[in-house]
Coordinates of C-alpha atoms and ligand atoms in Angstrom, one line a residue:
Chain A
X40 CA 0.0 0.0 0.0
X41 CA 1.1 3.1 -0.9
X42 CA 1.9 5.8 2.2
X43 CA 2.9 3.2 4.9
X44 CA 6.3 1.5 5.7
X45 CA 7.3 -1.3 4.2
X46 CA 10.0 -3.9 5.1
X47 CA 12.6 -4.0 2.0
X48 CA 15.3 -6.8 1.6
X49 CA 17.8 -5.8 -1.0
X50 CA 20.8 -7.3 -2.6
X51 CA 23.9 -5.7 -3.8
X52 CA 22.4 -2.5 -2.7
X53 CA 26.2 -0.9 -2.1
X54 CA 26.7 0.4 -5.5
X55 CA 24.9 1.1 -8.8
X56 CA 21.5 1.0 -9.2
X57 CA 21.0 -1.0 -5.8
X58 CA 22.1 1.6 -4.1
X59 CA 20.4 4.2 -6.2
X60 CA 17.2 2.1 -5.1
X61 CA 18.3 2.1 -1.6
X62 CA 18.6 6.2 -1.5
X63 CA 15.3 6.7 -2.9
X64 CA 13.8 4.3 -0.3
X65 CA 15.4 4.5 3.0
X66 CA 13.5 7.5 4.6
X67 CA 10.0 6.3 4.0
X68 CA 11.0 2.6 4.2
X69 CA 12.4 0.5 7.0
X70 CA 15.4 -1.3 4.5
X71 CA 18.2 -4.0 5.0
X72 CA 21.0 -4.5 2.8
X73 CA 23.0 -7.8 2.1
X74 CA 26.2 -7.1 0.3
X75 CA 29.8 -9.1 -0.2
X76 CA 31.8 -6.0 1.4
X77 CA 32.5 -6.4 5.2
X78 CA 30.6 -3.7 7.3
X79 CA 33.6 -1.7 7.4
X80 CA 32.9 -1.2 3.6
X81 CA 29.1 -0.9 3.2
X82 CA 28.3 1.2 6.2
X83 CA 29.9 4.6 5.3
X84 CA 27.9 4.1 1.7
X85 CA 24.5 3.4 2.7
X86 CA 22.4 6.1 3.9
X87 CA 21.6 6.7 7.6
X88 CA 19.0 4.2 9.2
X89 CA 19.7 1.2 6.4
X90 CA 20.6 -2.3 7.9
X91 CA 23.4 -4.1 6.4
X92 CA 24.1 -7.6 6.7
X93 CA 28.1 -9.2 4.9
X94 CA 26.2 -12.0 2.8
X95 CA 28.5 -13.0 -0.3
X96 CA 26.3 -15.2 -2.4
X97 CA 29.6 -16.7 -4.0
X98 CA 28.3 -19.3 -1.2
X99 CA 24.2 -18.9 -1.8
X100 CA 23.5 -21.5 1.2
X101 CA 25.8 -19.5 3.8
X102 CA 24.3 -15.9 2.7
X103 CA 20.4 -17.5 2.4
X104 CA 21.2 -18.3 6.2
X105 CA 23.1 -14.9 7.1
X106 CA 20.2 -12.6 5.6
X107 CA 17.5 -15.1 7.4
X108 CA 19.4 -14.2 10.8
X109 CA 19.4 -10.8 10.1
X110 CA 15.8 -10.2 9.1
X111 CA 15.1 -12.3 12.7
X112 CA 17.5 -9.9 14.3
X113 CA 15.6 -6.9 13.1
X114 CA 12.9 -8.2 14.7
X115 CA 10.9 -8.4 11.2
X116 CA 7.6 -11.0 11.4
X117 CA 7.0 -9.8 8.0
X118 CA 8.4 -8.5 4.7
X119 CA 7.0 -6.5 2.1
X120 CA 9.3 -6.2 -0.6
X121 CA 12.4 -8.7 -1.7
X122 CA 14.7 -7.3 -4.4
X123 CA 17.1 -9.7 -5.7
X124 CA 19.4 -7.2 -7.6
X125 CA 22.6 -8.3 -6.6
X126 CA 24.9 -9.5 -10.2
X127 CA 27.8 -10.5 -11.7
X128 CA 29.2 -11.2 -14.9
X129 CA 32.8 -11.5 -16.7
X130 CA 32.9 -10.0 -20.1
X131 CA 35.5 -12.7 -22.6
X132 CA 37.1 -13.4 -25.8
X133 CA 35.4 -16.3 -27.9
X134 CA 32.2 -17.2 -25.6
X135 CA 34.8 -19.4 -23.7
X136 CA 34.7 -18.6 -19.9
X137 CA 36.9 -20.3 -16.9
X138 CA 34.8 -22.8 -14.8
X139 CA 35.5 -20.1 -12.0
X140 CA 33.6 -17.4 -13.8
X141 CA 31.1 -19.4 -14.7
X142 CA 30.4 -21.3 -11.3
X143 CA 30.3 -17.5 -9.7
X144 CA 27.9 -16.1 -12.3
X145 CA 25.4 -18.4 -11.4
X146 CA 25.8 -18.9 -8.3
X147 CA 25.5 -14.7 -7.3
X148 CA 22.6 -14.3 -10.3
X149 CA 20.6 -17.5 -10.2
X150 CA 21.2 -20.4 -7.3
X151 CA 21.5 -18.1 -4.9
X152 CA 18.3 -15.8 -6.1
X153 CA 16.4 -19.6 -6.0
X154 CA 17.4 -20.5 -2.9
X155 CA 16.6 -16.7 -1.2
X156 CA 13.1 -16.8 -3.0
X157 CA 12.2 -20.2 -1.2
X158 CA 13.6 -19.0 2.3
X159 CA 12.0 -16.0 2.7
X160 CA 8.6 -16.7 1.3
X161 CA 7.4 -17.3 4.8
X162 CA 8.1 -13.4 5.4
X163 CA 6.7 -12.5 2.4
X164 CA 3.6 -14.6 2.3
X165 CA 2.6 -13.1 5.5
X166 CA 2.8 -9.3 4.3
X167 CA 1.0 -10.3 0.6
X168 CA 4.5 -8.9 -0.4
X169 CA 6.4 -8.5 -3.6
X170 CA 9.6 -10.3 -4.8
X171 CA 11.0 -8.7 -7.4
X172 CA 14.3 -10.7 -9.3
X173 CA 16.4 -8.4 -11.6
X174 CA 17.3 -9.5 -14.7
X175 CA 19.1 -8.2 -18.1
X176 CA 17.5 -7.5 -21.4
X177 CA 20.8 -10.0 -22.0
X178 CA 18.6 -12.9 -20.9
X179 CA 18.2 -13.8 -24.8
X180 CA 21.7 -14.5 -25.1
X181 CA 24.4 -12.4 -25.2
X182 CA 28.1 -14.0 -26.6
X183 CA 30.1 -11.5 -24.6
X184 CA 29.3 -13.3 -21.5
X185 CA 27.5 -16.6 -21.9
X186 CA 26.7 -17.5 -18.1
X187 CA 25.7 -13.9 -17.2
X188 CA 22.9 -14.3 -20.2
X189 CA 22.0 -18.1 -19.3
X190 CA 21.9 -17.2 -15.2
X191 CA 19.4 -14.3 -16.0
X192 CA 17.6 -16.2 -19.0
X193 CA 17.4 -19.0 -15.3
X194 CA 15.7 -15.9 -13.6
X195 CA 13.1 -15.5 -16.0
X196 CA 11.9 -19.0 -16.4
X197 CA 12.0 -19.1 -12.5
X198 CA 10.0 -15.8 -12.1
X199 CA 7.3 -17.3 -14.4
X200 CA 7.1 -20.7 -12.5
X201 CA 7.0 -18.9 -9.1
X202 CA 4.6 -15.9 -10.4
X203 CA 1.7 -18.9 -11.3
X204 CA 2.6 -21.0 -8.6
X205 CA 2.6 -18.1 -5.3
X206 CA -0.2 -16.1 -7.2
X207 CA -2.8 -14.4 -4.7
X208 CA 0.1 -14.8 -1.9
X209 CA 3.3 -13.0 -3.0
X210 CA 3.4 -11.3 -6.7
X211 CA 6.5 -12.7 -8.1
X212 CA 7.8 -10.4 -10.9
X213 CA 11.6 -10.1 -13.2
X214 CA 12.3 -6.9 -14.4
X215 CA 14.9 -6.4 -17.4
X216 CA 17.1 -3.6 -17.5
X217 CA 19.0 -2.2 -20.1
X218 CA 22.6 -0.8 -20.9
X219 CA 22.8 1.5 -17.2
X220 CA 25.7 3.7 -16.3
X221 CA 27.1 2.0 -13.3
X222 CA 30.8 -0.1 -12.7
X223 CA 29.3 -3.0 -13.2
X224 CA 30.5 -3.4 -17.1
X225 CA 34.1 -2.1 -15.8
X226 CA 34.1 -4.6 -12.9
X227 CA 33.2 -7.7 -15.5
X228 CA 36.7 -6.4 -16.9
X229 CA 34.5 -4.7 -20.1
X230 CA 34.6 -1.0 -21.3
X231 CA 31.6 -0.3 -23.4
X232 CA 33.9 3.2 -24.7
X233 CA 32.1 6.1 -25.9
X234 CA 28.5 4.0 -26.0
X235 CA 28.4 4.7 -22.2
X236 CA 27.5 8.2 -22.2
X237 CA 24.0 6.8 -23.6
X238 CA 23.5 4.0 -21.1
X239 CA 20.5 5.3 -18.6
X240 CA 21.6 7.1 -15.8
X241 CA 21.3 4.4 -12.8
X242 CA 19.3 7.1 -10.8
X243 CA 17.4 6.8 -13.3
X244 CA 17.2 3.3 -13.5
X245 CA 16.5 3.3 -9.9
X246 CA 13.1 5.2 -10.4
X247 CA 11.3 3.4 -13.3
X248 CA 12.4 -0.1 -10.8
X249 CA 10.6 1.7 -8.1
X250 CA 7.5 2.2 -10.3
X251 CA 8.0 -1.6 -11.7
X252 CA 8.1 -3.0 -8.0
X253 CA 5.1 -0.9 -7.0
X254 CA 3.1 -2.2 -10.2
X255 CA 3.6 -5.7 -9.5
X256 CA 3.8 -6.7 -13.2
X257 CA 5.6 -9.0 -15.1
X258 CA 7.5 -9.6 -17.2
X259 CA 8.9 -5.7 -17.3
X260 CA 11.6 -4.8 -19.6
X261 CA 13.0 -1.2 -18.8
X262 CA 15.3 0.1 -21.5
X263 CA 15.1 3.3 -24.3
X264 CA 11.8 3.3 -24.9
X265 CA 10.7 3.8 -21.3
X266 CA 13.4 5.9 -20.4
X267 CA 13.4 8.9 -23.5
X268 CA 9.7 8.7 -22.4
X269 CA 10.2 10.0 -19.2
X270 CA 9.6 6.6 -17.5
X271 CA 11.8 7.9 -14.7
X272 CA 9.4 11.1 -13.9
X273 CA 6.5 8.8 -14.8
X274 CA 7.2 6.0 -12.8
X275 CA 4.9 5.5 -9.9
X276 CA 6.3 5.4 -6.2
X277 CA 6.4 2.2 -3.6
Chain B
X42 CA 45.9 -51.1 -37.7
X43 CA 43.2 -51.1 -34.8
X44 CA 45.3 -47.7 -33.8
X45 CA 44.6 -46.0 -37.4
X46 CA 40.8 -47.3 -37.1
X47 CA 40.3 -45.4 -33.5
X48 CA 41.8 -42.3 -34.5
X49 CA 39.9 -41.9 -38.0
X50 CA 36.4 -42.7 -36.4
X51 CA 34.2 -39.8 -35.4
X52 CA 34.2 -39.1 -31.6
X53 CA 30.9 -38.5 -30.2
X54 CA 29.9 -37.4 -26.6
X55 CA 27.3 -38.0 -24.6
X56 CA 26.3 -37.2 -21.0
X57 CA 23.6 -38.9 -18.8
X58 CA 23.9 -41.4 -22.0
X59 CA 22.9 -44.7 -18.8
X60 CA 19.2 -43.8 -19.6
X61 CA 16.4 -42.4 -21.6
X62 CA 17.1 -39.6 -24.2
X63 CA 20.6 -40.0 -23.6
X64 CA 21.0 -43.8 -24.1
X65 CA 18.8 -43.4 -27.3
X66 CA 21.3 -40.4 -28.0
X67 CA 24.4 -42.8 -27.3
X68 CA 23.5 -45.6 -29.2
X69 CA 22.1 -44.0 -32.6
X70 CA 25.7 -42.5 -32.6
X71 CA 27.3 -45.8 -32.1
X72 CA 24.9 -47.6 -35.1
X73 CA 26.3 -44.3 -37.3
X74 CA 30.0 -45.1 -36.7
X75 CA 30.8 -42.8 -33.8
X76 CA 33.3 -44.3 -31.4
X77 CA 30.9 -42.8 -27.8
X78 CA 31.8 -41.4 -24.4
X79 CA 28.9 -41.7 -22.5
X80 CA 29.0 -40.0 -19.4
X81 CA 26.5 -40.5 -15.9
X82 CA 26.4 -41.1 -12.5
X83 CA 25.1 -44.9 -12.8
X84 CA 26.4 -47.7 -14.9
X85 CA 25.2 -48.3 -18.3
X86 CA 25.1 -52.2 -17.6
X87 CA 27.2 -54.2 -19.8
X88 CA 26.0 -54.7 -22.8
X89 CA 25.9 -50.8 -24.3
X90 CA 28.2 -50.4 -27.5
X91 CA 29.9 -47.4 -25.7
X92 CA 32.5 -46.6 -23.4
X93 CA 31.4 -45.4 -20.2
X94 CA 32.5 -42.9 -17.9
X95 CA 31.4 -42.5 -13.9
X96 CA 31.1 -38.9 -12.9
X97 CA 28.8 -36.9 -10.1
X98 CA 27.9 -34.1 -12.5
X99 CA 27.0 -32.1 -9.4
X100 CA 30.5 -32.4 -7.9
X101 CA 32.8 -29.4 -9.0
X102 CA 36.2 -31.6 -8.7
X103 CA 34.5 -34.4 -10.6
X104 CA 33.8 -32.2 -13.6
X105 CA 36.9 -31.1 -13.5
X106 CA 38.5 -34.1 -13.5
X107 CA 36.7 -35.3 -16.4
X108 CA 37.3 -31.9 -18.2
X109 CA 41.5 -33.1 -18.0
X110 CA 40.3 -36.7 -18.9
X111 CA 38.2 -35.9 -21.8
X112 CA 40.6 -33.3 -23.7
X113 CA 42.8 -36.4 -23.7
X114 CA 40.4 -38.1 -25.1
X115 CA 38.6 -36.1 -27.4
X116 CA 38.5 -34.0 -29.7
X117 CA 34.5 -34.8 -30.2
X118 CA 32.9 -34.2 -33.5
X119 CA 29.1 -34.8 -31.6
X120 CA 29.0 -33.1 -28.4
X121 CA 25.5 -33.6 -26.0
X122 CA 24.9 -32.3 -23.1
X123 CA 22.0 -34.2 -22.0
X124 CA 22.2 -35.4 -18.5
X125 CA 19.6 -33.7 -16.0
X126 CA 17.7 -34.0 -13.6
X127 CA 14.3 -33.0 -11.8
X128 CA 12.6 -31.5 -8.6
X129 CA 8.7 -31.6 -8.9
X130 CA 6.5 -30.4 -6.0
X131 CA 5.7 -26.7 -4.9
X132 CA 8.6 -24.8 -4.6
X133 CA 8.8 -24.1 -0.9
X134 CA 8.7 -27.9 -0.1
X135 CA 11.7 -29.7 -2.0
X136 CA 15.0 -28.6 0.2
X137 CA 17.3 -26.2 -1.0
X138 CA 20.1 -28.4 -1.3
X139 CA 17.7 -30.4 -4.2
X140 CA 17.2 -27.0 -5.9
X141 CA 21.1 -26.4 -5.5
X142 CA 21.9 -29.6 -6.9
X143 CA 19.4 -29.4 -9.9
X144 CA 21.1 -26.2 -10.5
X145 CA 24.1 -27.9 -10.8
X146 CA 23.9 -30.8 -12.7
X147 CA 21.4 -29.0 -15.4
X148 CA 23.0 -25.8 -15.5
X149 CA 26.5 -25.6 -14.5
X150 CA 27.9 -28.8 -15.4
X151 CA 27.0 -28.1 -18.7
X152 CA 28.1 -24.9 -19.3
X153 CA 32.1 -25.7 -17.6
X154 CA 32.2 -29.0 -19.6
X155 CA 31.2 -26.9 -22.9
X156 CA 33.6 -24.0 -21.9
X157 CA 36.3 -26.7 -20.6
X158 CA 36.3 -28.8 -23.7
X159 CA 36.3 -25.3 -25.6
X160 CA 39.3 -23.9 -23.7
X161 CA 41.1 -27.1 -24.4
X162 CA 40.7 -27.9 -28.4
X163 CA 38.4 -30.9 -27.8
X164 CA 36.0 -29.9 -29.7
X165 CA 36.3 -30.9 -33.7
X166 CA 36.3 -28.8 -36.2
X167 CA 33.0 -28.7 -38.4
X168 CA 31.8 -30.4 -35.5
X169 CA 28.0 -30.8 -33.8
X170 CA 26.9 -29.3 -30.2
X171 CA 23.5 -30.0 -29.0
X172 CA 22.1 -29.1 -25.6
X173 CA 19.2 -30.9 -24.3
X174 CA 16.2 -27.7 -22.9
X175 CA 12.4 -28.7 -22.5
X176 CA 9.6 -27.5 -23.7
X177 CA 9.0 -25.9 -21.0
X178 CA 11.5 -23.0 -22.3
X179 CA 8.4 -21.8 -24.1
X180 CA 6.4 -21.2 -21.1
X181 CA 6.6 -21.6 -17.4
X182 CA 6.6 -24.5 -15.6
X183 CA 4.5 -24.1 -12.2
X184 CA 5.5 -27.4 -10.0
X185 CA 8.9 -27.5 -11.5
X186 CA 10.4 -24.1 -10.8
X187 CA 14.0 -24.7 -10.7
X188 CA 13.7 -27.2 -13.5
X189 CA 12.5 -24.5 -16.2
X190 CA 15.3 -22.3 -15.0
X191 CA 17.9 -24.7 -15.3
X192 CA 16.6 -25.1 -19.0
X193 CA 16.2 -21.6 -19.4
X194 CA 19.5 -21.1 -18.5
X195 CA 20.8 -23.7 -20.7
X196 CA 19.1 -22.5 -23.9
X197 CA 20.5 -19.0 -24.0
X198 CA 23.9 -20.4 -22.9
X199 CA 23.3 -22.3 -25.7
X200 CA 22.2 -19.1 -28.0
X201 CA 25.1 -17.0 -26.0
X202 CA 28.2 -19.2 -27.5
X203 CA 26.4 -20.3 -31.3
X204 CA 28.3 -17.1 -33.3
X205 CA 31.4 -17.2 -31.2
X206 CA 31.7 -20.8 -31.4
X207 CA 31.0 -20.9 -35.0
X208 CA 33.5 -18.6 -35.8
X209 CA 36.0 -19.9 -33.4
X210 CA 35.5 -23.9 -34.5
X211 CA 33.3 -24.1 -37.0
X212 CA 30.8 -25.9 -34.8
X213 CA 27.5 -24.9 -34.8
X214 CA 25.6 -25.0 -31.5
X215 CA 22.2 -26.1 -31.3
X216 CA 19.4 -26.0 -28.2
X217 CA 16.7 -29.0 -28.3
X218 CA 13.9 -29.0 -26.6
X219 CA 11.9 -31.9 -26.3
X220 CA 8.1 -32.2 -24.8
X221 CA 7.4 -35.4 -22.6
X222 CA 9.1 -38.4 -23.3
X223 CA 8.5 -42.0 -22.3
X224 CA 11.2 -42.1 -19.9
X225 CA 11.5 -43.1 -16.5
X226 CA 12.4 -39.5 -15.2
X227 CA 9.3 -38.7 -16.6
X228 CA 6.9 -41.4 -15.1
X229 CA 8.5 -40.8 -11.8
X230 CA 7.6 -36.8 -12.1
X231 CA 4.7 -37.0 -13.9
X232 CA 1.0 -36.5 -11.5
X233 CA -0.7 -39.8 -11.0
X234 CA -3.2 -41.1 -14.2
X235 CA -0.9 -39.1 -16.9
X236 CA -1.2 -41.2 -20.1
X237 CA 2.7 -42.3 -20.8
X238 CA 1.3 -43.2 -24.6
X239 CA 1.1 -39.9 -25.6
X240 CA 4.8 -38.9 -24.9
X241 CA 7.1 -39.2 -27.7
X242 CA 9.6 -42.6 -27.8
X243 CA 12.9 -41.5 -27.2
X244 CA 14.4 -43.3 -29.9
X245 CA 12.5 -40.9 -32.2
X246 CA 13.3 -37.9 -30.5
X247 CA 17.3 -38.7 -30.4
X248 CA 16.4 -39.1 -34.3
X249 CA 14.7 -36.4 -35.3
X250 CA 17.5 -34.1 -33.0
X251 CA 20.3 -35.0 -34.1
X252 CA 19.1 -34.9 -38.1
X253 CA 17.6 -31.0 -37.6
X254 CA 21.4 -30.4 -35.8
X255 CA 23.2 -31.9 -39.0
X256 CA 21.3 -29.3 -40.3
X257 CA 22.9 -26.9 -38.0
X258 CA 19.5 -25.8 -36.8
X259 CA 19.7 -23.4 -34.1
X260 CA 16.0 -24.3 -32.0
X261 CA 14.7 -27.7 -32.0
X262 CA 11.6 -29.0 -31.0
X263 CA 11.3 -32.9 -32.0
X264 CA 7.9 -33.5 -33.3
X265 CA 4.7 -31.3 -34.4
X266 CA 3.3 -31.4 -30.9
X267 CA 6.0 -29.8 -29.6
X268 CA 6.5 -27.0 -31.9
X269 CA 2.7 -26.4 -31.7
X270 CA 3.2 -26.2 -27.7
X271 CA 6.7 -23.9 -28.9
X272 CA 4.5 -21.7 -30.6
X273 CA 1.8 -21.3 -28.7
X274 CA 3.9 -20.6 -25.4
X275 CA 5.8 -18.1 -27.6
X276 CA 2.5 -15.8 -29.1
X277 CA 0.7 -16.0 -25.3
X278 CA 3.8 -17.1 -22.5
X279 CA 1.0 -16.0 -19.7
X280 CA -2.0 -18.4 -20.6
X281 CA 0.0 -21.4 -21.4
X282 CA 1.6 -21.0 -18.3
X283 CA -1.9 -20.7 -16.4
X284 CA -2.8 -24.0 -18.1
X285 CA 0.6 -25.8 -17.2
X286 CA -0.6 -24.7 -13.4
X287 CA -3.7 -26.5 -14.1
X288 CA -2.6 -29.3 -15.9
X289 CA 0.7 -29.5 -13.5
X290 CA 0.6 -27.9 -10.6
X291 CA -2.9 -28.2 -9.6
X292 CA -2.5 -31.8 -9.8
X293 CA 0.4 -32.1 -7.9
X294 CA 0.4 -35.1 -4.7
X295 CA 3.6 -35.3 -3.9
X296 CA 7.3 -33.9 -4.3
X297 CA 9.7 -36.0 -5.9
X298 CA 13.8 -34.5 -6.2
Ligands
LIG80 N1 24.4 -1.9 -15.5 C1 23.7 -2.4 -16.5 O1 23.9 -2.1 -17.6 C2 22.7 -3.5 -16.2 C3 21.9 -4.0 -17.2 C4 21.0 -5.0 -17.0 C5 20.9 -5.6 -15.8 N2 21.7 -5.1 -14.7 C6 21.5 -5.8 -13.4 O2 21.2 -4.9 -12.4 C7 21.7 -5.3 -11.2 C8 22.5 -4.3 -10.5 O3 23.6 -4.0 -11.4 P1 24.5 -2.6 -11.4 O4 24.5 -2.2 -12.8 O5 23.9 -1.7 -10.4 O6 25.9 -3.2 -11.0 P2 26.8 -2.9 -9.8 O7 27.0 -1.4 -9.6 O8 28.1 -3.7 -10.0 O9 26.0 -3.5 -8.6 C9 25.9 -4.9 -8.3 C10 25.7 -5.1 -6.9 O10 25.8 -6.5 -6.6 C11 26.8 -6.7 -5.6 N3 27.4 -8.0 -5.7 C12 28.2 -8.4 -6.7 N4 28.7 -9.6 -6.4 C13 28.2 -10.0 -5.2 C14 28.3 -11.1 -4.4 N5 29.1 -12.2 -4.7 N6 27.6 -11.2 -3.3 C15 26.8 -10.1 -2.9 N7 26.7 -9.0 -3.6 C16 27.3 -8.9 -4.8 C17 27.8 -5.5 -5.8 O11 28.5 -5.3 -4.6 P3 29.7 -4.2 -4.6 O12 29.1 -2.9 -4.4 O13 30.6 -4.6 -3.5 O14 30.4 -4.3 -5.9 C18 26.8 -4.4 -6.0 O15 26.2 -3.9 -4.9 C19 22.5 -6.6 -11.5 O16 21.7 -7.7 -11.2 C20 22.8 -6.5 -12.9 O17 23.0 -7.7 -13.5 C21 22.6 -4.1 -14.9

């Protein structure tokens, strides 16, 4: 419901268009972060009021349990919103990536998203509450990273399942984004050159999420289209 | 002589190749000349014209292992990554560690023994790569959540590498995805009173797969049921989905993984 506070979970919201999220949220929403930095690292970036909780989901049972304990810590009998935005990826030559690369993709985008989803759908079934999995409009297929595409192609195909099969108890939804301005294309060891200064702005990106989340709907691509339309001033508000 | 023989035949690979699709897989490749590496966690038995290989698929350091011991064998002109397994039952109810697992043997396994045989020149020029999807890539599949995104996964894997790999081997990558087949995954996971008459032999599918891959088709879907299903699920995703609920998950009386 729009106008009271909600409970937020969100992943990887210490940089990019998590955190972006995170800003827009945090004084109207009570929100808890889970993140692969050490407190030491995440605290002086989140805004004032946020919860953090060190969960790398290179090990997605470990950080399922970690973010569990920390929701019970808080106190939280319910939970309103789950956003499973944290991602990786690494960009390489010839569609040919190490086992490492691709065991971490999927583990961070796609087993640990699965396995986060089924723990906290007790929290979430109680509030009627949304769980929102980020995507990539790369979820087609993309040959500059294979597993990145195939773990958030995973994340649509789960979204679908879980969307019929939870439906009148938590709205399941995946939401696609586009090329966005964060680190994330320099930290998968890619520089997109000059084409960045076009990628949407990730307060941007932020906004028309918010709207998305609030909606409910699914599948939700947000790319061009939405965003030369204004989507981020159109957007509606959680 | 025998040496000269080995060497000249066609390699062909095949994983989960003890049962079902994969067996059917296995063996047509055998009839056609290939010299096979089957791959699975139980024995074949026997009496298989292939050689057989034991490997956890779900255990990192196995499929690592059999990366090293497969470049020395290879490299493989037919390449299928087949094996998989299931998790049926409402999502909440089958353990993560099931979920985890079916991530891993579908998904993951796949993708580093594709990447591994890649990175190590074991894959032959001119060559065949076919990874086994479902059907259900075309909708969603309510009752088998992590088992539609594990194929999902697979397919634009699959789509990811088919230009780079082209161009880098000359091997052209194909996805299949095959409705119900009359397996024994398939009875186990199927709800109670499902006709197994109407699922397609998997002989036939193995057949009509590998011919549309000689063709270096991209998307496969074995038979005119499935590509009906295919088409459907791709002109209205949400209402096919609704009726795999029905049909599926509505039916559901137990959890099997
Ligand atoms: N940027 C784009 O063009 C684009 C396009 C489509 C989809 N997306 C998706 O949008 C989401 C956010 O991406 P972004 O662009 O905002 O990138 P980003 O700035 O790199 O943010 C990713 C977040 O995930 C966190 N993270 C990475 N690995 C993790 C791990 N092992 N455990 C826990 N957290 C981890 C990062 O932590 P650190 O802060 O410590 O790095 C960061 O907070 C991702 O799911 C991404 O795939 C982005």
């Amino acid at each position: 419901m729009t106008g009271a506070r909600r409970r937020i979970v969100i992943t990887g919201g210490t940089s990019g268009i998590g955190l972006e999220l995170v800003r827009r949220l945090s004084g109207r929403h009570d929100i808890l972060v889970a993140g692969r930095r050490e407190d030491a690292d995440a605290l002086p970036v989140l805004p004032d009021g946020v919860r953090y909780v060190h969960a790398p989901l290179t090990d997605p049972e470990a950080a399922t349990q970690a973010i569990a304990e920390a929701i019970l810590k808080a106190g939280w009998v319910k939970l309103d919103n789950l956003v499973l935005n944290a991602g990786t990826g690494f960009a390489v030559d010839g569609g040919i990536e190490t086992a490492g690369q691709i065991r971490d993709t999927l583990a961070v985008n796609l087993t640990a998203s699965a396995l986060l989803a089924r723990a906290l759908f007790p929290w979430l079934d109680k509030a009627g509450g949304t769980l929102t999995f980020v995507g990539s409009v790369a979820y087609k297929g993309q040959g500059l990273f294979p597993a990145y595409a195939a773990s958030k192609a995973g994340l649509h195909g789960l979204a679908r399942a879980l969307r019929a099969e939870w439906a009148g108890r938590v709205a399941v939804q995946v939401v696609h984004p586009g090329p966005t301005r964060t680190e994330m294309h320099q930290k998968a060891g890619h520089d997109p050159g000059r084409l960045r200064t076009i990628f949407i702005p990730a307060y941007s990106m932020a906004a028309m999420l918010e709207g998305v989340i609030a909606a409910r709907r699914s599948p939700v691509t947000l790319s061009f289209g939405r965003y030369w339309t204004g989507g981020a001033a159109w957007s509606g508000r959680l | 002589m025998e040496w000269t023989a080995v060497s000249a035949a066609r390699k062909a690979l095949v994983t989960g190749a003890s049962a079902g699709l994969g067996r059917a897989f296995a063996e047509r490749l055998a009839a056609g000349g290939h010299a096979v590496t089957g791959i699975d966690r139980d024995a074949a038995g026997a009496d298989v014209p292939f050689d057989h290989l034991l490997c956890d698929l779900a255990d990192p350091g196995a499929v690592d292992a059999l990366i090293a011991e497969l470049a020395a064998r290879g490299p493989f002109d037919r390449v299928i990554l087949n094996a998989g397994i299931s998790a049926t039952g409402r999502f909440e109810t089958i353990p993560p560690e099931a979920h985890a697992r079916l991530l891993a043997v579908n998904t993951e396994a796949p993708m580093v023994l594709t990447a591994g045989l890649a990175a190590a020149g074991a894959l032959g020029r001119g060559g065949r790569l076919i990874f086994v999807s479902s059907l259900s890539h075309f909708t969603g599949y309510p009752g088998a959540a992590s088992y539609g995104a594990s194929k999902d996964a697979l397919a634009a894997y699959a789509r990811s590498i088919r230009k780079p790999f082209e161009k880098a081997f000359g091997v052209s990558v194909s996805v299949a995805c095959p409705g119900p087949l009359r397996t024994d995954h398939a009875a186990r996971h199927a709800p109670e009173g499902t006709d197994a008459k109407k699922r397609m032999p998997p002989d036939e599918a193995a057949r009509r797969i590998l011919a549309d891959a000689e063709r270096g088709r991209a998307m496969i879907t074995p038979g005119s049921g499935a590509a009906m299903f295919a088409l459907l699920g791709r002109l209205a995703p949400g209402p096919v989905t609704s009726a795999m609920k029905r049909i599926i998950y509505d039916k559901l009386d137990r959890s099997v993984f």
